Amino acid sequence: MDSPRRALYPGSFNPIHYGHLDIARRALGLFDELVIAIYVSPTKPDLFDIEERLTLVKESFKDEPRVRVASYSKLTVDYAHDVNATAIVRGLRVFSDFELEFRMALANRRLAPDIEIVNFIAAEEHIHISSSTIREIASLGGDVSTMTPAHVVTALKRRFAELKQQGSGSSFVVSLAD
Ligand code: ADP
């Protein structure tokens, strides 16, 4: 029997939103299995810590047995090899994404020519969504329920209430700009 076609979908997912869910769903149309991997940056401050992000992503895919969720803190191509993925999936929203993704794809190809980079063009209705936009709107008490699932909306409310209590609500968000 052929081994399953497995792809890696890396990102910071801080937090996960409908744009990510759409890319994952479409990737599952091309691949048998998808590993959603949350990159743990040593320097970037996080609104949600890694455990919380893992929980939020897992909850989003609880009914999809072909998705595995994990975290990693190494070169993405090295992690792709670790999990036996033959492709890396990324989304493309706007032209500014394109330049970065193009450079990353070329660098990754140089590092690991055996791994294919697959870019999905964002769905029109999701182009405006990014984790940083969601964080900013949520920090100011705005409604993000059209951008991210209900369990993430709840987690955002709870997190910003905590930060407000600690007196670090909006300053935290400004420092989180992507
Ligand atoms: P964000 O940019 O929202 O913080 P990530 O850095 O976690 O998200 O991005 C992980 C991947 O998901 C990237 O390839 C990014 O281009 C893609 N992505 C993010 N938002 C969207 C969206 N609204 N539609 C399609 N792809 C997206």
JSON list of C-alpha atoms and ligand atoms in Angstrom, two decimals:
[
{"chain": "A", "resi": 1, "resn": "MET", "atom": "CA", "xyz": [0.00, 0.00, 0.00]},
{"chain": "A", "resi": 2, "resn": "ASP", "atom": "CA", "xyz": [1.25, 3.52, -0.80]},
{"chain": "A", "resi": 3, "resn": "SER", "atom": "CA", "xyz": [2.29, 5.55, 2.22]},
{"chain": "A", "resi": 4, "resn": "PRO", "atom": "CA", "xyz": [-0.08, 8.44, 3.01]},
{"chain": "A", "resi": 5, "resn": "ARG", "atom": "CA", "xyz": [0.62, 11.79, 1.39]},
{"chain": "A", "resi": 6, "resn": "ARG", "atom": "CA", "xyz": [1.36, 13.99, 4.38]},
{"chain": "A", "resi": 7, "resn": "ALA", "atom": "CA", "xyz": [1.76, 17.78, 4.40]},
{"chain": "A", "resi": 8, "resn": "LEU", "atom": "CA", "xyz": [2.95, 20.17, 7.07]},
{"chain": "A", "resi": 9, "resn": "TYR", "atom": "CA", "xyz": [1.06, 23.43, 7.70]},
{"chain": "A", "resi": 10, "resn": "PRO", "atom": "CA", "xyz": [3.33, 25.64, 9.84]},
{"chain": "A", "resi": 11, "resn": "GLY", "atom": "CA", "xyz": [2.49, 28.99, 11.39]},
{"chain": "A", "resi": 12, "resn": "SER", "atom": "CA", "xyz": [2.20, 30.88, 14.63]},
{"chain": "A", "resi": 13, "resn": "PHE", "atom": "CA", "xyz": [-1.59, 30.45, 14.91]},
{"chain": "A", "resi": 14, "resn": "ASN", "atom": "CA", "xyz": [-1.79, 33.11, 17.59]},
{"chain": "A", "resi": 15, "resn": "PRO", "atom": "CA", "xyz": [-4.71, 32.62, 17.50]},
{"chain": "A", "resi": 16, "resn": "ILE", "atom": "CA", "xyz": [-6.11, 30.28, 14.85]},
{"chain": "A", "resi": 17, "resn": "HIS", "atom": "CA", "xyz": [-8.81, 31.83, 12.64]},
{"chain": "A", "resi": 18, "resn": "TYR", "atom": "CA", "xyz": [-11.12, 31.08, 9.70]},
{"chain": "A", "resi": 19, "resn": "GLY", "atom": "CA", "xyz": [-8.38, 31.90, 7.14]},
{"chain": "A", "resi": 20, "resn": "HIS", "atom": "CA", "xyz": [-6.21, 29.13, 8.61]},
{"chain": "A", "resi": 21, "resn": "LEU", "atom": "CA", "xyz": [-9.17, 26.73, 8.78]},
{"chain": "A", "resi": 22, "resn": "ASP", "atom": "CA", "xyz": [-9.93, 27.31, 5.11]},
{"chain": "A", "resi": 23, "resn": "ILE", "atom": "CA", "xyz": [-6.34, 26.58, 4.03]},
{"chain": "A", "resi": 24, "resn": "ALA", "atom": "CA", "xyz": [-6.26, 23.42, 6.18]},
{"chain": "A", "resi": 25, "resn": "ARG", "atom": "CA", "xyz": [-9.57, 22.21, 4.73]},
{"chain": "A", "resi": 26, "resn": "ARG", "atom": "CA", "xyz": [-8.38, 22.76, 1.18]},
{"chain": "A", "resi": 27, "resn": "ALA", "atom": "CA", "xyz": [-5.03, 21.07, 1.91]},
{"chain": "A", "resi": 28, "resn": "LEU", "atom": "CA", "xyz": [-6.95, 18.00, 3.10]},
{"chain": "A", "resi": 29, "resn": "GLY", "atom": "CA", "xyz": [-8.42, 17.84, -0.40]},
{"chain": "A", "resi": 30, "resn": "LEU", "atom": "CA", "xyz": [-4.93, 17.31, -1.81]},
{"chain": "A", "resi": 31, "resn": "PHE", "atom": "CA", "xyz": [-3.21, 15.37, 0.98]},
{"chain": "A", "resi": 32, "resn": "ASP", "atom": "CA", "xyz": [-4.19, 12.35, 3.08]},
{"chain": "A", "resi": 33, "resn": "GLU", "atom": "CA", "xyz": [-2.88, 13.83, 6.33]},
{"chain": "A", "resi": 34, "resn": "LEU", "atom": "CA", "xyz": [-2.02, 17.29, 7.59]},
{"chain": "A", "resi": 35, "resn": "VAL", "atom": "CA", "xyz": [0.28, 18.14, 10.47]},
{"chain": "A", "resi": 36, "resn": "ILE", "atom": "CA", "xyz": [-0.55, 21.61, 11.77]},
{"chain": "A", "resi": 37, "resn": "ALA", "atom": "CA", "xyz": [2.60, 22.78, 13.48]},
{"chain": "A", "resi": 38, "resn": "ILE", "atom": "CA", "xyz": [2.79, 25.80, 15.73]},
{"chain": "A", "resi": 39, "resn": "TYR", "atom": "CA", "xyz": [6.14, 27.49, 15.59]},
{"chain": "A", "resi": 40, "resn": "VAL", "atom": "CA", "xyz": [7.45, 28.45, 19.03]},
{"chain": "A", "resi": 41, "resn": "SER", "atom": "CA", "xyz": [9.47, 31.60, 18.52]},
{"chain": "A", "resi": 42, "resn": "PRO", "atom": "CA", "xyz": [12.15, 32.23, 21.12]},
{"chain": "A", "resi": 43, "resn": "THR", "atom": "CA", "xyz": [11.83, 36.02, 20.76]},
{"chain": "A", "resi": 44, "resn": "LYS", "atom": "CA", "xyz": [8.27, 36.89, 19.71]},
{"chain": "A", "resi": 45, "resn": "PRO", "atom": "CA", "xyz": [5.99, 37.76, 22.64]},
{"chain": "A", "resi": 46, "resn": "ASP", "atom": "CA", "xyz": [2.87, 35.62, 22.68]},
{"chain": "A", "resi": 47, "resn": "LEU", "atom": "CA", "xyz": [-0.70, 36.56, 23.51]},
{"chain": "A", "resi": 48, "resn": "PHE", "atom": "CA", "xyz": [-1.43, 32.87, 24.06]},
{"chain": "A", "resi": 49, "resn": "ASP", "atom": "CA", "xyz": [1.30, 30.56, 25.28]},
{"chain": "A", "resi": 50, "resn": "ILE", "atom": "CA", "xyz": [2.07, 27.44, 23.31]},
{"chain": "A", "resi": 51, "resn": "GLU", "atom": "CA", "xyz": [-0.13, 25.16, 25.43]},
{"chain": "A", "resi": 52, "resn": "GLU", "atom": "CA", "xyz": [-3.12, 27.43, 24.91]},
{"chain": "A", "resi": 53, "resn": "ARG", "atom": "CA", "xyz": [-2.52, 27.71, 21.17]},
{"chain": "A", "resi": 54, "resn": "LEU", "atom": "CA", "xyz": [-2.25, 23.92, 20.89]},
{"chain": "A", "resi": 55, "resn": "THR", "atom": "CA", "xyz": [-5.54, 23.56, 22.74]},
{"chain": "A", "resi": 56, "resn": "LEU", "atom": "CA", "xyz": [-7.30, 26.11, 20.51]},
{"chain": "A", "resi": 57, "resn": "VAL", "atom": "CA", "xyz": [-6.02, 24.51, 17.29]},
{"chain": "A", "resi": 58, "resn": "LYS", "atom": "CA", "xyz": [-6.85, 20.97, 18.51]},
{"chain": "A", "resi": 59, "resn": "GLU", "atom": "CA", "xyz": [-10.36, 22.04, 19.43]},
{"chain": "A", "resi": 60, "resn": "SER", "atom": "CA", "xyz": [-10.82, 23.47, 15.90]},
{"chain": "A", "resi": 61, "resn": "PHE", "atom": "CA", "xyz": [-10.00, 20.08, 14.35]},
{"chain": "A", "resi": 62, "resn": "LYS", "atom": "CA", "xyz": [-11.49, 17.75, 16.93]},
{"chain": "A", "resi": 63, "resn": "ASP", "atom": "CA", "xyz": [-13.73, 16.12, 14.29]},
{"chain": "A", "resi": 64, "resn": "GLU", "atom": "CA", "xyz": [-10.97, 15.72, 11.69]},
{"chain": "A", "resi": 65, "resn": "PRO", "atom": "CA", "xyz": [-8.94, 12.53, 12.28]},
{"chain": "A", "resi": 66, "resn": "ARG", "atom": "CA", "xyz": [-6.61, 13.34, 9.38]},
{"chain": "A", "resi": 67, "resn": "VAL", "atom": "CA", "xyz": [-5.21, 16.38, 11.21]},
{"chain": "A", "resi": 68, "resn": "ARG", "atom": "CA", "xyz": [-2.47, 16.19, 13.84]},
{"chain": "A", "resi": 69, "resn": "VAL", "atom": "CA", "xyz": [-1.48, 19.24, 15.85]},
{"chain": "A", "resi": 70, "resn": "ALA", "atom": "CA", "xyz": [1.99, 19.79, 17.29]},
{"chain": "A", "resi": 71, "resn": "SER", "atom": "CA", "xyz": [4.52, 22.48, 18.18]},
{"chain": "A", "resi": 72, "resn": "TYR", "atom": "CA", "xyz": [8.10, 22.83, 17.00]},
{"chain": "A", "resi": 73, "resn": "SER", "atom": "CA", "xyz": [11.07, 25.11, 17.43]},
{"chain": "A", "resi": 74, "resn": "LYS", "atom": "CA", "xyz": [13.52, 24.23, 14.69]},
{"chain": "A", "resi": 75, "resn": "LEU", "atom": "CA", "xyz": [13.88, 24.84, 10.97]},
{"chain": "A", "resi": 76, "resn": "THR", "atom": "CA", "xyz": [10.53, 24.15, 9.32]},
{"chain": "A", "resi": 77, "resn": "VAL", "atom": "CA", "xyz": [12.09, 21.86, 6.69]},
{"chain": "A", "resi": 78, "resn": "ASP", "atom": "CA", "xyz": [13.84, 19.86, 9.41]},
{"chain": "A", "resi": 79, "resn": "TYR", "atom": "CA", "xyz": [10.53, 19.46, 11.21]},
{"chain": "A", "resi": 80, "resn": "ALA", "atom": "CA", "xyz": [8.88, 18.44, 7.91]},
{"chain": "A", "resi": 81, "resn": "HIS", "atom": "CA", "xyz": [11.48, 15.66, 7.60]},
{"chain": "A", "resi": 82, "resn": "ASP", "atom": "CA", "xyz": [10.88, 14.61, 11.22]},
{"chain": "A", "resi": 83, "resn": "VAL", "atom": "CA", "xyz": [7.17, 14.03, 10.55]},
{"chain": "A", "resi": 84, "resn": "ASN", "atom": "CA", "xyz": [7.72, 12.54, 7.07]},
{"chain": "A", "resi": 85, "resn": "ALA", "atom": "CA", "xyz": [5.85, 15.35, 5.31]},
{"chain": "A", "resi": 86, "resn": "THR", "atom": "CA", "xyz": [6.58, 15.72, 1.61]},
{"chain": "A", "resi": 87, "resn": "ALA", "atom": "CA", "xyz": [5.07, 19.20, 1.28]},
{"chain": "A", "resi": 88, "resn": "ILE", "atom": "CA", "xyz": [4.74, 22.43, 3.23]},
{"chain": "A", "resi": 89, "resn": "VAL", "atom": "CA", "xyz": [1.42, 24.21, 2.89]},
{"chain": "A", "resi": 90, "resn": "ARG", "atom": "CA", "xyz": [1.12, 28.00, 3.18]},
{"chain": "A", "resi": 91, "resn": "GLY", "atom": "CA", "xyz": [-1.61, 30.56, 2.48]},
{"chain": "A", "resi": 92, "resn": "LEU", "atom": "CA", "xyz": [-1.25, 33.70, 0.37]},
{"chain": "A", "resi": 93, "resn": "ARG", "atom": "CA", "xyz": [-3.42, 36.68, 1.22]},
{"chain": "A", "resi": 94, "resn": "VAL", "atom": "CA", "xyz": [-2.03, 39.83, -0.29]},
{"chain": "A", "resi": 95, "resn": "PHE", "atom": "CA", "xyz": [0.98, 40.90, -2.32]},
{"chain": "A", "resi": 96, "resn": "SER", "atom": "CA", "xyz": [3.00, 41.60, 0.81]},
{"chain": "A", "resi": 97, "resn": "ASP", "atom": "CA", "xyz": [2.55, 37.93, 1.81]},
{"chain": "A", "resi": 98, "resn": "PHE", "atom": "CA", "xyz": [3.74, 36.96, -1.63]},
{"chain": "A", "resi": 99, "resn": "GLU", "atom": "CA", "xyz": [7.22, 38.47, -1.31]},
{"chain": "A", "resi": 100, "resn": "LEU", "atom": "CA", "xyz": [7.87, 36.84, 2.05]},
{"chain": "A", "resi": 101, "resn": "GLU", "atom": "CA", "xyz": [6.41, 33.48, 1.01]},
{"chain": "A", "resi": 102, "resn": "PHE", "atom": "CA", "xyz": [8.36, 33.56, -2.25]},
{"chain": "A", "resi": 103, "resn": "ARG", "atom": "CA", "xyz": [11.64, 34.16, -0.42]},
{"chain": "A", "resi": 104, "resn": "MET", "atom": "CA", "xyz": [10.85, 31.51, 2.21]},
{"chain": "A", "resi": 105, "resn": "ALA", "atom": "CA", "xyz": [9.90, 28.98, -0.47]},
{"chain": "A", "resi": 106, "resn": "LEU", "atom": "CA", "xyz": [13.18, 29.54, -2.32]},
{"chain": "A", "resi": 107, "resn": "ALA", "atom": "CA", "xyz": [15.21, 29.30, 0.88]},
{"chain": "A", "resi": 108, "resn": "ASN", "atom": "CA", "xyz": [13.38, 26.15, 1.95]},
{"chain": "A", "resi": 109, "resn": "ARG", "atom": "CA", "xyz": [13.89, 24.61, -1.47]},
{"chain": "A", "resi": 110, "resn": "ARG", "atom": "CA", "xyz": [17.63, 25.30, -1.19]},
{"chain": "A", "resi": 111, "resn": "LEU", "atom": "CA", "xyz": [17.66, 23.64, 2.24]},
{"chain": "A", "resi": 112, "resn": "ALA", "atom": "CA", "xyz": [15.42, 20.70, 1.35]},
{"chain": "A", "resi": 113, "resn": "PRO", "atom": "CA", "xyz": [14.86, 20.14, -2.40]},
{"chain": "A", "resi": 114, "resn": "ASP", "atom": "CA", "xyz": [12.80, 17.03, -1.60]},
{"chain": "A", "resi": 115, "resn": "ILE", "atom": "CA", "xyz": [10.04, 19.08, 0.04]},
{"chain": "A", "resi": 116, "resn": "GLU", "atom": "CA", "xyz": [7.49, 20.78, -2.18]},
{"chain": "A", "resi": 117, "resn": "ILE", "atom": "CA", "xyz": [6.02, 24.14, -1.12]},
{"chain": "A", "resi": 118, "resn": "VAL", "atom": "CA", "xyz": [2.29, 24.45, -1.88]},
{"chain": "A", "resi": 119, "resn": "ASN", "atom": "CA", "xyz": [0.71, 27.92, -1.66]},
{"chain": "A", "resi": 120, "resn": "PHE", "atom": "CA", "xyz": [-3.04, 28.34, -1.55]},
{"chain": "A", "resi": 121, "resn": "ILE", "atom": "CA", "xyz": [-4.55, 31.67, -2.59]},
{"chain": "A", "resi": 122, "resn": "ALA", "atom": "CA", "xyz": [-6.72, 32.89, 0.31]},
{"chain": "A", "resi": 123, "resn": "ALA", "atom": "CA", "xyz": [-10.47, 32.78, -0.13]},
{"chain": "A", "resi": 124, "resn": "GLU", "atom": "CA", "xyz": [-11.86, 36.25, -0.93]},
{"chain": "A", "resi": 125, "resn": "GLU", "atom": "CA", "xyz": [-13.96, 36.31, 2.23]},
{"chain": "A", "resi": 126, "resn": "HIS", "atom": "CA", "xyz": [-10.89, 35.61, 4.41]},
{"chain": "A", "resi": 127, "resn": "ILE", "atom": "CA", "xyz": [-8.28, 37.85, 2.82]},
{"chain": "A", "resi": 128, "resn": "HIS", "atom": "CA", "xyz": [-8.61, 40.56, 5.48]},
{"chain": "A", "resi": 129, "resn": "ILE", "atom": "CA", "xyz": [-8.22, 38.15, 8.41]},
{"chain": "A", "resi": 130, "resn": "SER", "atom": "CA", "xyz": [-4.93, 37.86, 10.27]},
{"chain": "A", "resi": 131, "resn": "SER", "atom": "CA", "xyz": [-4.13, 36.87, 13.83]},
{"chain": "A", "resi": 132, "resn": "SER", "atom": "CA", "xyz": [-2.72, 40.34, 14.53]},
{"chain": "A", "resi": 133, "resn": "THR", "atom": "CA", "xyz": [-5.95, 42.03, 13.32]},
{"chain": "A", "resi": 134, "resn": "ILE", "atom": "CA", "xyz": [-7.96, 39.71, 15.53]},
{"chain": "A", "resi": 135, "resn": "ARG", "atom": "CA", "xyz": [-5.75, 40.44, 18.54]},
{"chain": "A", "resi": 136, "resn": "GLU", "atom": "CA", "xyz": [-6.04, 44.17, 17.99]},
{"chain": "A", "resi": 137, "resn": "ILE", "atom": "CA", "xyz": [-9.83, 44.17, 17.55]},
{"chain": "A", "resi": 138, "resn": "ALA", "atom": "CA", "xyz": [-10.34, 41.82, 20.49]},
{"chain": "A", "resi": 139, "resn": "SER", "atom": "CA", "xyz": [-8.08, 43.90, 22.73]},
{"chain": "A", "resi": 140, "resn": "LEU", "atom": "CA", "xyz": [-10.38, 46.86, 22.17]},
{"chain": "A", "resi": 141, "resn": "GLY", "atom": "CA", "xyz": [-13.51, 44.82, 22.92]},
{"chain": "A", "resi": 142, "resn": "GLY", "atom": "CA", "xyz": [-14.57, 44.44, 19.25]},
{"chain": "A", "resi": 143, "resn": "ASP", "atom": "CA", "xyz": [-16.52, 41.54, 17.81]},
{"chain": "A", "resi": 144, "resn": "VAL", "atom": "CA", "xyz": [-14.26, 38.96, 16.09]},
{"chain": "A", "resi": 145, "resn": "SER", "atom": "CA", "xyz": [-16.87, 36.21, 15.84]},
{"chain": "A", "resi": 146, "resn": "THR", "atom": "CA", "xyz": [-16.96, 36.42, 12.02]},
{"chain": "A", "resi": 147, "resn": "MET", "atom": "CA", "xyz": [-13.18, 35.86, 11.88]},
{"chain": "A", "resi": 148, "resn": "THR", "atom": "CA", "xyz": [-12.52, 33.02, 14.30]},
{"chain": "A", "resi": 149, "resn": "PRO", "atom": "CA", "xyz": [-14.49, 30.14, 15.89]},
{"chain": "A", "resi": 150, "resn": "ALA", "atom": "CA", "xyz": [-16.50, 30.61, 19.09]},
{"chain": "A", "resi": 151, "resn": "HIS", "atom": "CA", "xyz": [-14.04, 28.80, 21.37]},
{"chain": "A", "resi": 152, "resn": "VAL", "atom": "CA", "xyz": [-11.28, 31.21, 20.25]},
{"chain": "A", "resi": 153, "resn": "VAL", "atom": "CA", "xyz": [-13.55, 34.22, 20.83]},
{"chain": "A", "resi": 154, "resn": "THR", "atom": "CA", "xyz": [-14.14, 32.98, 24.36]},
{"chain": "A", "resi": 155, "resn": "ALA", "atom": "CA", "xyz": [-10.41, 32.44, 24.95]},
{"chain": "A", "resi": 156, "resn": "LEU", "atom": "CA", "xyz": [-9.63, 35.97, 23.66]},
{"chain": "A", "resi": 157, "resn": "LYS", "atom": "CA", "xyz": [-12.18, 37.53, 26.03]},
{"chain": "A", "resi": 158, "resn": "ARG", "atom": "CA", "xyz": [-10.73, 35.62, 28.95]},
{"chain": "A", "resi": 159, "resn": "ARG", "atom": "CA", "xyz": [-7.12, 36.48, 28.07]},
{"chain": "A", "resi": 160, "resn": "PHE", "atom": "CA", "xyz": [-7.77, 40.19, 27.63]},
{"chain": "A", "resi": 161, "resn": "ALA", "atom": "CA", "xyz": [-9.74, 40.29, 30.87]},
{"chain": "A", "resi": 162, "resn": "GLU", "atom": "CA", "xyz": [-6.70, 38.74, 32.59]},
{"chain": "A", "resi": 163, "resn": "LEU", "atom": "CA", "xyz": [-4.33, 41.23, 30.96]},
{"chain": "A", "resi": 164, "resn": "LYS", "atom": "CA", "xyz": [-6.60, 44.14, 31.91]},
{"chain": "A", "resi": 165, "resn": "GLN", "atom": "CA", "xyz": [-6.53, 42.98, 35.52]},
{"chain": "A", "resi": 166, "resn": "GLN", "atom": "CA", "xyz": [-2.74, 42.93, 35.35]},
{"chain": "A", "resi": 167, "resn": "GLY", "atom": "CA", "xyz": [-2.84, 46.43, 33.81]},
{"chain": "A", "resi": 168, "resn": "SER", "atom": "CA", "xyz": [-1.14, 45.33, 30.58]},
{"chain": "A", "resi": 169, "resn": "GLY", "atom": "CA", "xyz": [-4.06, 45.05, 28.11]},
{"chain": "A", "resi": 170, "resn": "SER", "atom": "CA", "xyz": [-3.46, 47.22, 25.04]},
{"chain": "A", "resi": 171, "resn": "SER", "atom": "CA", "xyz": [0.28, 47.82, 25.43]},
{"chain": "A", "resi": 172, "resn": "PHE", "atom": "CA", "xyz": [0.71, 44.07, 25.10]},
{"chain": "A", "resi": 173, "resn": "VAL", "atom": "CA", "xyz": [-1.14, 44.13, 21.79]},
{"chain": "A", "resi": 174, "resn": "VAL", "atom": "CA", "xyz": [0.94, 46.92, 20.27]},
{"chain": "A", "resi": 175, "resn": "SER", "atom": "CA", "xyz": [4.10, 44.96, 20.98]},
{"chain": "A", "resi": 176, "resn": "LEU", "atom": "CA", "xyz": [2.55, 41.95, 19.26]},
{"chain": "A", "resi": 177, "resn": "ALA", "atom": "CA", "xyz": [2.36, 43.52, 15.80]},
{"chain": "A", "resi": 178, "resn": "ASP", "atom": "CA", "xyz": [3.44, 40.88, 13.23]},
{"chain": "B", "resi": 1, "resn": "ADP", "atom": "P1", "xyz": [-1.25, 35.19, 10.75]},
{"chain": "B", "resi": 1, "resn": "ADP", "atom": "O1", "xyz": [-0.53, 35.84, 9.58]},
{"chain": "B", "resi": 1, "resn": "ADP", "atom": "O2", "xyz": [-2.73, 35.34, 10.69]},
{"chain": "B", "resi": 1, "resn": "ADP", "atom": "O3", "xyz": [-0.62, 35.53, 12.07]},
{"chain": "B", "resi": 1, "resn": "ADP", "atom": "P2", "xyz": [0.26, 32.75, 10.67]},
{"chain": "B", "resi": 1, "resn": "ADP", "atom": "O4", "xyz": [1.53, 33.50, 10.74]},
{"chain": "B", "resi": 1, "resn": "ADP", "atom": "O5", "xyz": [-0.02, 31.76, 11.73]},
{"chain": "B", "resi": 1, "resn": "ADP", "atom": "O6", "xyz": [-1.03, 33.66, 10.60]},
{"chain": "B", "resi": 1, "resn": "ADP", "atom": "O7", "xyz": [0.14, 32.12, 9.23]},
{"chain": "B", "resi": 1, "resn": "ADP", "atom": "C1", "xyz": [0.27, 30.76, 8.91]},
{"chain": "B", "resi": 1, "resn": "ADP", "atom": "C2", "xyz": [-0.05, 30.60, 7.44]},
{"chain": "B", "resi": 1, "resn": "ADP", "atom": "O8", "xyz": [-1.45, 30.84, 7.24]},
{"chain": "B", "resi": 1, "resn": "ADP", "atom": "C3", "xyz": [0.67, 31.56, 6.50]},
{"chain": "B", "resi": 1, "resn": "ADP", "atom": "O9", "xyz": [0.99, 30.87, 5.31]},
{"chain": "B", "resi": 1, "resn": "ADP", "atom": "C4", "xyz": [-0.35, 32.62, 6.22]},
{"chain": "B", "resi": 1, "resn": "ADP", "atom": "O10", "xyz": [-0.15, 33.22, 4.96]},
{"chain": "B", "resi": 1, "resn": "ADP", "atom": "C5", "xyz": [-1.62, 31.78, 6.21]},
{"chain": "B", "resi": 1, "resn": "ADP", "atom": "N1", "xyz": [-2.77, 32.63, 6.48]},
{"chain": "B", "resi": 1, "resn": "ADP", "atom": "C6", "xyz": [-2.93, 33.48, 7.52]},
{"chain": "B", "resi": 1, "resn": "ADP", "atom": "N2", "xyz": [-4.11, 34.13, 7.43]},
{"chain": "B", "resi": 1, "resn": "ADP", "atom": "C7", "xyz": [-4.71, 33.67, 6.29]},
{"chain": "B", "resi": 1, "resn": "ADP", "atom": "C8", "xyz": [-5.95, 33.96, 5.64]},
{"chain": "B", "resi": 1, "resn": "ADP", "atom": "N3", "xyz": [-6.79, 34.89, 6.11]},
{"chain": "B", "resi": 1, "resn": "ADP", "atom": "N4", "xyz": [-6.25, 33.29, 4.51]},
{"chain": "B", "resi": 1, "resn": "ADP", "atom": "C9", "xyz": [-5.37, 32.38, 4.02]},
{"chain": "B", "resi": 1, "resn": "ADP", "atom": "N5", "xyz": [-4.18, 32.07, 4.56]},
{"chain": "B", "resi": 1, "resn": "ADP", "atom": "C10", "xyz": [-3.85, 32.70, 5.70]}
]
